Short mmCIF file of C-alpha atoms and ligand atoms in Angstrom, two decimals:
data_model
loop_
_atom_site.label_atom_id
_atom_site.label_comp_id
_atom_site.label_asym_id
_atom_site.label_seq_id
_atom_site.Cartn_x
_atom_site.Cartn_y
_atom_site.Cartn_z
CA MET A 16 -97.94 -271.75 25.13
CA GLY A 17 -101.66 -271.32 23.83
CA ALA A 18 -103.14 -273.24 21.18
CA ALA A 19 -102.84 -271.44 17.69
CA PRO A 20 -105.82 -269.41 16.97
CA THR A 21 -107.09 -272.16 13.91
CA ALA A 22 -108.97 -270.46 11.03
CA PRO A 23 -112.83 -270.92 11.25
CA VAL A 24 -114.50 -274.07 9.98
CA PHE A 25 -117.03 -274.02 7.49
CA THR A 26 -119.75 -276.58 8.90
CA PRO A 27 -122.19 -276.04 6.65
CA SER A 28 -125.96 -277.61 7.41
CA ALA A 29 -127.26 -279.85 4.78
CA PRO A 30 -128.47 -279.55 2.67
CA LEU A 31 -125.65 -277.72 1.00
CA ARG A 32 -126.66 -274.91 -2.11
CA LEU A 33 -124.78 -273.13 -4.20
CA THR A 34 -127.18 -270.63 -4.23
CA ASP A 35 -127.42 -270.06 -0.57
CA MET A 36 -123.43 -269.32 0.00
CA THR A 37 -121.17 -266.17 -0.51
CA ARG A 38 -117.86 -266.22 -2.52
CA GLU A 39 -116.59 -266.83 0.88
CA GLU A 40 -118.30 -269.68 1.51
CA LEU A 41 -117.90 -271.68 -1.44
CA THR A 42 -114.35 -270.86 -1.15
CA GLN A 43 -113.95 -272.69 2.20
CA LEU A 44 -115.84 -275.52 1.21
CA MET A 45 -113.72 -276.29 -2.33
CA ILE A 46 -111.01 -276.37 0.99
CA ALA A 47 -113.66 -279.09 2.89
CA TRP A 48 -113.91 -281.64 -0.40
CA GLY A 49 -109.87 -281.19 -0.42
CA GLU A 50 -110.42 -278.83 -3.63
CA LYS A 51 -107.74 -276.14 -4.25
CA PRO A 52 -109.64 -273.16 -3.44
CA TYR A 53 -109.74 -271.26 -6.88
CA ARG A 54 -112.26 -274.13 -7.74
CA ALA A 55 -114.26 -271.33 -6.12
CA GLN A 56 -114.40 -268.87 -8.02
CA GLN A 57 -113.90 -270.65 -11.31
CA ALA A 58 -117.48 -272.63 -9.90
CA TRP A 59 -118.67 -269.07 -9.10
CA SER A 60 -117.73 -267.26 -12.91
CA TRP A 61 -120.04 -270.24 -14.31
CA VAL A 62 -123.16 -270.15 -12.21
CA TYR A 63 -123.32 -265.99 -11.94
CA ALA A 64 -121.07 -264.27 -14.64
CA ARG A 65 -121.46 -267.86 -17.17
CA LEU A 66 -125.23 -268.14 -16.72
CA ALA A 67 -125.08 -271.88 -16.90
CA GLY A 68 -128.01 -273.30 -15.92
CA THR A 69 -126.45 -276.82 -15.56
CA VAL A 70 -123.15 -278.27 -14.53
CA GLU A 71 -123.00 -280.52 -18.04
CA GLU A 72 -122.30 -276.48 -19.14
CA MET A 73 -119.35 -276.02 -17.56
CA THR A 74 -117.26 -277.61 -19.78
CA ASP A 75 -113.57 -276.70 -17.99
CA LEU A 76 -114.28 -278.14 -14.60
CA SER A 77 -113.59 -282.08 -13.67
CA LYS A 78 -116.28 -284.76 -15.01
CA SER A 79 -115.61 -286.15 -11.23
CA PHE A 80 -115.75 -281.98 -10.04
CA ARG A 81 -118.45 -281.42 -11.81
CA ALA A 82 -120.37 -284.65 -10.20
CA ARG A 83 -119.69 -283.20 -6.81
CA LEU A 84 -120.81 -280.10 -7.68
CA ALA A 85 -123.97 -281.37 -8.84
CA GLU A 86 -125.18 -282.10 -5.91
CA VAL A 87 -124.67 -278.87 -4.97
CA ILE A 88 -126.09 -277.03 -7.67
CA ALA A 89 -129.35 -278.70 -8.77
CA PRO A 90 -131.69 -277.26 -9.78
CA LEU A 91 -130.21 -273.93 -10.49
CA ARG A 92 -133.96 -272.46 -11.88
CA PRO A 93 -136.49 -272.91 -9.77
CA PRO A 94 -139.93 -274.45 -11.81
CA VAL A 95 -142.05 -272.05 -13.63
CA ILE A 96 -145.62 -272.19 -12.00
CA SER A 97 -146.91 -269.58 -14.57
CA HIS A 98 -145.21 -266.43 -16.56
CA ARG A 99 -147.32 -263.44 -17.54
CA VAL A 100 -146.75 -261.26 -19.19
CA SER A 101 -148.05 -256.87 -20.29
CA THR A 102 -148.63 -255.36 -22.97
CA ASP A 103 -145.94 -252.69 -21.54
CA GLY A 104 -142.94 -256.07 -21.75
CA THR A 105 -143.24 -256.21 -17.90
CA GLU A 106 -143.06 -259.80 -17.19
CA LYS A 107 -144.60 -261.94 -14.26
CA TRP A 108 -143.37 -265.67 -13.17
CA LEU A 109 -144.64 -267.06 -10.31
CA LEU A 110 -142.20 -269.44 -9.29
CA ASP A 111 -142.03 -272.55 -7.15
CA CYS A 112 -140.06 -273.24 -3.65
CA GLY A 113 -141.70 -276.25 -2.74
CA ASP A 114 -143.52 -276.91 -0.47
CA GLY A 115 -146.29 -275.79 -1.29
CA VAL A 116 -144.62 -272.10 -1.41
CA ALA A 117 -145.20 -269.61 -4.40
CA ALA A 118 -142.87 -266.04 -4.90
CA GLU A 119 -143.99 -263.83 -7.65
CA THR A 120 -141.15 -262.23 -9.27
CA VAL A 121 -141.26 -259.31 -11.96
CA PHE A 122 -138.70 -257.57 -14.87
CA ILE A 123 -139.46 -254.27 -15.93
CA PRO A 124 -137.76 -253.14 -19.11
CA ASP A 125 -137.43 -249.42 -20.25
CA GLU A 126 -134.97 -247.57 -22.15
CA GLU A 127 -131.89 -247.34 -20.70
CA ARG A 128 -132.52 -249.70 -17.57
CA GLY A 129 -133.87 -253.42 -16.84
CA THR A 130 -134.73 -254.40 -13.38
CA VAL A 131 -135.67 -257.39 -11.39
CA CYS A 132 -138.14 -257.03 -8.64
CA VAL A 133 -137.38 -259.87 -6.73
CA SER A 134 -139.69 -260.76 -3.31
CA SER A 135 -138.52 -261.29 -0.67
CA GLN A 136 -140.40 -263.69 1.23
CA ALA A 137 -144.54 -265.98 0.18
CA GLY A 138 -146.55 -263.59 1.23
CA CYS A 139 -146.51 -260.93 4.02
CA SER A 140 -147.43 -260.93 7.39
CA LEU A 141 -148.04 -257.28 7.96
CA ALA A 142 -151.39 -256.00 6.33
CA CYS A 143 -151.15 -252.65 4.64
CA PRO A 144 -155.35 -252.73 2.93
CA PHE A 145 -154.28 -251.33 -0.14
CA CYS A 146 -151.39 -253.73 -1.20
CA ARG A 147 -152.88 -257.34 -2.70
CA THR A 148 -150.25 -258.63 -1.00
CA GLY A 149 -150.67 -257.87 2.71
CA THR A 150 -154.17 -259.97 2.07
CA LEU A 151 -152.44 -262.79 2.26
CA PRO A 152 -151.34 -264.56 5.24
CA LEU A 153 -147.55 -265.09 5.57
CA ARG A 154 -146.54 -268.28 4.72
CA ARG A 155 -142.76 -268.26 5.05
CA ASN A 156 -139.51 -266.31 4.65
CA LEU A 157 -137.21 -267.38 2.04
CA THR A 158 -134.48 -269.05 1.56
CA THR A 159 -131.06 -266.83 0.53
CA ALA A 160 -131.05 -269.17 -2.56
CA GLU A 161 -134.78 -268.37 -3.59
CA ILE A 162 -133.97 -264.63 -3.31
CA VAL A 163 -130.43 -264.83 -4.89
CA GLU A 164 -132.44 -267.06 -8.14
CA GLN A 165 -134.84 -264.69 -8.61
CA VAL A 166 -132.48 -262.44 -9.73
CA LEU A 167 -129.95 -265.72 -11.48
CA PHE A 168 -133.21 -266.66 -13.25
CA VAL A 169 -134.15 -263.24 -14.63
CA ARG A 170 -130.58 -262.79 -15.47
CA ALA A 171 -130.67 -265.74 -17.52
CA THR A 172 -133.73 -265.30 -19.36
CA MET A 173 -132.48 -261.87 -20.08
CA ALA A 174 -129.53 -262.77 -21.85
CA ALA A 175 -130.99 -265.38 -23.74
CA ARG A 176 -132.46 -262.52 -25.47
CA GLY A 177 -130.07 -260.62 -25.15
CA VAL A 178 -131.79 -257.99 -22.71
CA ARG A 179 -129.77 -256.77 -19.75
CA VAL A 180 -130.45 -256.79 -16.19
CA THR A 181 -128.74 -253.63 -15.09
CA ASN A 182 -131.43 -252.95 -11.23
CA VAL A 183 -132.47 -255.05 -8.63
CA VAL A 184 -135.31 -253.74 -6.14
CA LEU A 185 -136.57 -255.65 -3.21
CA MET A 186 -139.71 -254.39 -4.05
CA GLY A 187 -141.45 -257.90 -4.28
CA MET A 188 -143.52 -259.61 -2.34
CA GLY A 189 -143.47 -259.28 2.06
CA GLU A 190 -141.05 -257.36 4.26
CA PRO A 191 -137.31 -257.62 3.47
CA LEU A 192 -136.08 -256.15 7.00
CA TYR A 193 -138.31 -259.66 8.67
CA ASN A 194 -135.95 -261.48 6.32
CA LEU A 195 -133.06 -259.36 7.54
CA ALA A 196 -130.28 -262.26 7.76
CA ALA A 197 -131.27 -264.27 4.32
CA VAL A 198 -131.47 -260.37 2.54
CA THR A 199 -128.14 -259.07 3.79
CA ARG A 200 -126.44 -262.58 2.18
CA ALA A 201 -128.48 -262.54 -0.82
CA VAL A 202 -127.85 -259.08 -1.10
CA ARG A 203 -123.95 -260.05 -0.41
CA ILE A 204 -124.03 -262.31 -3.70
CA ILE A 205 -126.15 -260.09 -5.74
CA MET A 206 -123.84 -257.39 -5.71
CA ASP A 207 -120.49 -259.63 -5.55
CA ASN A 208 -118.34 -258.05 -8.79
CA THR A 209 -116.90 -261.23 -9.94
CA GLY A 210 -120.85 -262.64 -10.13
CA LEU A 211 -124.17 -260.98 -10.84
CA ALA A 212 -122.11 -258.00 -9.75
CA ILE A 213 -125.30 -255.41 -9.17
CA GLY A 214 -123.41 -252.42 -7.76
CA CYS A 215 -125.07 -250.58 -4.38
CA ARG A 216 -126.52 -247.85 -6.43
CA LYS A 217 -127.91 -250.23 -9.02
CA LEU A 218 -129.90 -252.62 -5.35
CA THR A 219 -132.91 -250.51 -3.84
CA LEU A 220 -134.31 -252.23 -0.77
CA SER A 221 -138.24 -251.11 0.14
CA THR A 222 -139.56 -251.36 3.78
CA SER A 223 -142.38 -250.46 5.74
CA GLY A 224 -140.43 -248.30 8.33
CA VAL A 225 -139.35 -252.00 10.44
CA VAL A 226 -137.57 -249.02 12.76
CA ASN A 227 -136.23 -251.18 14.92
CA LYS A 228 -134.78 -253.28 12.03
CA MET A 229 -133.19 -250.19 10.23
CA GLU A 230 -129.83 -250.26 12.60
CA GLU A 231 -128.53 -253.15 11.35
CA ALA A 232 -130.18 -253.43 7.86
CA GLY A 233 -127.91 -250.09 6.98
CA LEU A 234 -124.30 -251.67 9.10
CA ASN A 235 -125.14 -254.42 7.13
CA LEU A 236 -126.60 -253.46 4.14
CA ASN A 237 -124.36 -250.89 1.17
CA VAL A 238 -128.06 -250.23 -1.33
CA ASN A 239 -130.97 -247.46 -1.67
CA LEU A 240 -133.30 -247.29 0.84
CA ALA A 241 -136.66 -246.43 -0.06
CA ILE A 242 -139.31 -246.07 2.99
CA SER A 243 -143.38 -246.75 2.41
CA LEU A 244 -144.71 -243.60 3.60
CA HIS A 245 -147.91 -243.20 2.32
CA SER A 246 -148.95 -240.36 5.39
CA VAL A 247 -147.12 -238.48 7.52
CA ARG A 248 -150.02 -237.94 9.65
CA ASP A 249 -149.77 -240.78 12.80
CA ALA A 250 -153.72 -241.90 12.62
CA VAL A 251 -154.04 -241.75 8.74
CA ARG A 252 -150.42 -244.20 7.89
CA ASP A 253 -151.43 -245.88 11.04
CA GLN A 254 -154.14 -247.26 9.04
CA LEU A 255 -152.20 -247.50 5.90
CA VAL A 256 -149.13 -248.63 7.12
CA PRO A 257 -150.38 -250.68 10.17
CA ILE A 258 -146.73 -251.31 11.42
CA ASN A 259 -147.00 -246.85 12.83
CA ARG A 260 -148.88 -248.21 15.43
CA LYS A 261 -145.90 -250.11 16.86
CA PHE A 262 -143.12 -247.86 15.11
CA ASN A 263 -144.75 -244.09 14.84
CA LEU A 264 -143.84 -241.40 12.14
CA ALA A 265 -141.51 -239.69 15.01
CA ALA A 266 -139.63 -242.72 15.29
CA LEU A 267 -139.56 -243.33 12.19
CA ARG A 268 -137.96 -240.50 11.39
CA ARG A 269 -135.66 -240.75 13.65
CA ALA A 270 -134.09 -244.22 12.00
CA ALA A 271 -134.36 -241.89 8.12
CA LEU A 272 -132.27 -240.45 9.76
CA ALA A 273 -129.76 -242.83 11.35
CA TRP A 274 -129.57 -244.67 7.97
CA PRO A 275 -125.63 -244.23 6.32
CA MET A 276 -125.97 -241.57 3.58
CA ARG A 277 -122.10 -243.28 2.45
CA GLY A 278 -121.86 -239.97 1.22
CA ARG A 279 -123.87 -239.81 -1.59
CA ASP A 280 -127.55 -240.99 -1.95
CA ARG A 281 -130.93 -239.49 -0.65
CA ILE A 282 -133.41 -241.96 0.66
CA THR A 283 -136.42 -242.62 -1.55
CA TRP A 284 -139.88 -241.92 0.31
CA GLU A 285 -142.12 -243.61 -1.29
CA TYR A 286 -146.11 -241.77 -1.71
CA VAL A 287 -149.04 -243.89 -2.67
CA LEU A 288 -151.40 -241.49 -3.73
CA LEU A 289 -155.25 -242.96 -3.09
CA ASP A 290 -158.05 -240.73 -3.26
CA GLY A 291 -159.50 -238.77 -1.43
CA VAL A 292 -157.05 -240.33 1.73
CA ASN A 293 -154.11 -239.01 1.77
CA ASP A 294 -154.18 -236.93 -1.94
CA SER A 295 -154.83 -233.02 -0.80
CA LEU A 296 -152.57 -230.14 -1.07
CA GLN A 297 -152.26 -229.46 2.42
CA ASP A 298 -151.30 -233.12 2.58
CA ALA A 299 -148.91 -232.58 -0.06
CA ARG A 300 -147.63 -229.16 2.01
CA GLU A 301 -147.28 -231.51 5.54
CA LEU A 302 -145.11 -234.11 3.39
CA VAL A 303 -142.94 -231.41 2.52
CA ASN A 304 -142.36 -230.40 5.82
CA TRP A 305 -141.81 -233.38 7.53
CA LEU A 306 -139.05 -234.28 5.15
CA LYS A 307 -137.32 -231.08 6.30
CA GLY A 308 -133.26 -232.49 7.15
CA ILE A 309 -133.68 -236.02 5.12
CA PRO A 310 -131.96 -235.75 1.35
CA SER A 311 -135.13 -237.25 0.41
CA LYS A 312 -135.87 -238.04 -2.73
CA VAL A 313 -140.25 -238.53 -3.27
CA ASN A 314 -141.76 -241.17 -4.98
CA LEU A 315 -145.46 -240.54 -5.04
CA LEU A 316 -146.79 -244.06 -6.78
CA ALA A 317 -149.94 -243.93 -8.63
CA PHE A 318 -152.77 -246.64 -6.79
CA ASN A 319 -152.53 -249.70 -8.65
CA PRO A 320 -156.32 -251.49 -8.44
CA TRP A 321 -157.07 -254.63 -7.64
CA PRO A 322 -160.33 -256.66 -7.13
CA GLY A 323 -161.24 -255.65 -4.68
CA ALA A 324 -159.46 -253.47 -2.59
CA PRO A 325 -161.43 -250.12 -0.74
CA TYR A 326 -159.01 -247.46 -2.19
CA ALA A 327 -159.60 -245.69 -5.32
CA PRO A 328 -156.44 -244.25 -7.65
CA THR A 329 -156.37 -239.94 -7.41
CA PRO A 330 -157.43 -238.54 -10.37
CA ARG A 331 -154.27 -237.76 -12.74
CA GLU A 332 -154.65 -234.13 -12.75
CA GLN A 333 -154.82 -234.15 -8.87
CA ILE A 334 -151.38 -236.32 -8.66
CA LEU A 335 -149.38 -233.46 -11.43
CA ARG A 336 -150.93 -230.82 -8.40
CA PHE A 337 -149.31 -233.04 -5.48
CA GLN A 338 -146.29 -233.46 -7.39
CA GLU A 339 -145.89 -229.58 -8.01
CA VAL A 340 -146.32 -229.06 -3.99
CA VAL A 341 -143.60 -231.06 -3.67
CA ALA A 342 -141.55 -230.20 -6.71
CA ASN A 343 -142.02 -226.25 -5.92
CA ALA A 344 -140.15 -227.64 -2.04
CA GLY A 345 -137.08 -228.30 -4.11
CA LEU A 346 -137.03 -231.71 -3.51
CA VAL A 347 -136.39 -234.21 -6.21
CA THR A 348 -139.79 -236.18 -7.79
CA ILE A 349 -140.67 -238.72 -9.87
CA ILE A 350 -144.37 -240.32 -11.06
CA ARG A 351 -144.70 -243.71 -10.82
CA ASP A 352 -147.10 -245.19 -12.69
CA SER A 353 -147.65 -248.77 -12.84
CA ARG A 354 -146.33 -250.67 -15.18
CA GLY A 355 -147.75 -254.33 -15.70
CA ALA A 356 -150.98 -253.28 -14.48
CA ASP A 357 -152.76 -255.52 -16.97
CA VAL A 358 -151.65 -258.81 -15.62
CA GLY A 359 -150.67 -258.24 -12.29
CA ALA A 360 -147.50 -257.16 -11.52
CA ALA A 361 -147.85 -253.68 -11.04
CA CYS A 362 -146.57 -252.50 -7.03
CA GLY A 363 -148.98 -253.92 -4.69
CA GLN A 364 -150.74 -256.34 -6.78
CA LEU A 365 -148.61 -259.00 -6.70
CA ALA A 366 -150.84 -262.11 -4.88
CA GLY A 367 -150.43 -265.34 -7.55
CA THR A 368 -153.49 -266.20 -7.86
CA ALA A 369 -154.96 -267.71 -5.24
CA GLY A 370 -155.34 -271.12 -7.28
CA GLU A 371 -151.88 -270.84 -8.16
CA LEU A 372 -150.82 -270.31 -4.79
CA GLY A 373 -152.60 -273.00 -3.13
CA LEU A 374 -154.24 -270.90 -1.00
CA PHE A 375 -157.53 -271.84 -1.62
CA ASN A 376 -158.98 -274.15 1.42
CA PRO A 377 -159.83 -277.20 -0.30
CA LEU A 378 -163.01 -277.86 1.45
CA HIS A 379 -164.80 -273.73 -0.36
CA ALA A 380 -162.88 -275.06 -3.42
CA THR A 381 -165.24 -277.98 -3.69
CA GLU A 382 -168.01 -276.11 -2.02
CA ALA A 383 -167.90 -274.08 -4.81
N1 LIG B 429 -142.62 -254.54 2.49
C1 LIG B 429 -141.82 -253.57 1.25
C2 LIG B 429 -141.68 -253.50 0.01
C3 LIG B 429 -143.22 -254.05 -0.96
S1 LIG B 429 -144.32 -253.63 -1.09
C4 LIG B 429 -142.67 -252.34 1.75
O1 LIG B 429 -143.55 -252.50 2.41
O2 LIG B 429 -142.11 -251.31 1.26
C5 LIG B 429 -143.15 -252.84 -2.47
C6 LIG B 429 -144.13 -251.07 -2.43
O3 LIG B 429 -145.41 -251.02 -3.26
C7 LIG B 429 -144.82 -250.37 -1.05
O4 LIG B 429 -143.45 -248.96 -1.54
C8 LIG B 429 -146.09 -250.67 -1.04
O5 LIG B 429 -146.79 -249.27 -0.16
C9 LIG B 429 -146.21 -250.31 -2.98
N2 LIG B 429 -147.92 -250.89 -3.18
C10 LIG B 429 -148.66 -251.81 -2.66
N3 LIG B 429 -149.69 -251.88 -2.64
C11 LIG B 429 -149.87 -251.23 -4.13
C12 LIG B 429 -150.59 -250.52 -4.95
N4 LIG B 429 -151.71 -251.65 -4.44
N5 LIG B 429 -150.75 -249.40 -5.68
C13 LIG B 429 -149.05 -249.06 -5.87
N6 LIG B 429 -148.66 -249.50 -4.69
C14 LIG B 429 -148.96 -250.20 -4.20
FE1 LIG B 430 -146.26 -256.46 3.01
FE2 LIG B 430 -145.63 -254.05 1.96
FE3 LIG B 430 -148.13 -254.83 1.01
FE4 LIG B 430 -147.52 -253.44 3.44
S1 LIG B 430 -146.71 -252.45 1.00
S2 LIG B 430 -148.71 -255.57 3.04
S3 LIG B 430 -145.25 -254.35 4.07
S4 LIG B 430 -145.80 -256.00 1.28
#
């Protein structure tokens, strides 16, 4: 007789952090601690639904259990290095991840939605020349906990003001598909319907087109997909989105067609309009042709300038003409205007300040 199959033993690696765990893993941890499994749901609800910031608030849990829990939840809120509020209501926080690393999180309110824009990496290894994040070196991937805690932090901050967080976009600093394992776990935690409960239609992941990770992402993530396209000519896209030199437009198109749509959605194509680079009406017509056969929505992004950016925004009238060509072809298209640009919180402006992110070479700093 063979040995009876045993349940997988949860063997967590230290240091444990509750926000790194899925609900199932937390349940296993409770079992490993000799606690009743329902303790997991109690703790989970306190953290993600009732938005407790400390164990002291979890008043219906015994003191001894709270003391144990404190080891895995302290601290629940990342320290804020800086916080800026735009005149349009957009807010940006630079959150301290420890080890000299920081990541930016943005909240964008509008009439019916409250959207958190989450970072997946500190910096980015891809250097798209129109994106300020691309000017930063990649410091490191963020952990699952660091991604989850961005959403938790904004949800709790907003809840205290009676403001709702309804949507999450993985469109902050970094390329989420280069941190796919942590992002996948974070998405599961953020979507858990007994916790933060952000539904799959309310969660969007944006990629620059990391084609070799898209299949795995499609299998594991039930989220809306946005792809940063910016040109349908390889020669232009090679410049704007350098990963195109590795995965060209034909490969990207195949990967997009293979993305599991689950009978509902469209792929969102992001297209930043850069004056004289990719914004002619011919570009618009080629875009429409390229998208034929893919269920698509086109987000035209007004370029958000930053100091030293080598591009200029397309004039408004030209954006509208470009949009008309796309719309006349029967495609859903919106113009995404910059939000929070005055505090550097708009798309592609996230960089902290060099000083805040510890990016100044100390030698240069003392020379200056
Ligand atoms: N790395 C991922 C997600 C983060 S960037 C990606 O590239 O898709 C989020 C979006 O902001 C992308 O569509 C990106 O192309 C866009 N973006 C970057 N810099 C911008 C800028 N200066 N103005 C407007 N949009 C920008
Ligand atoms: Fe990285 Fe996206 Fe910025 Fe490109 S656009 S540098 S992939 S964050």
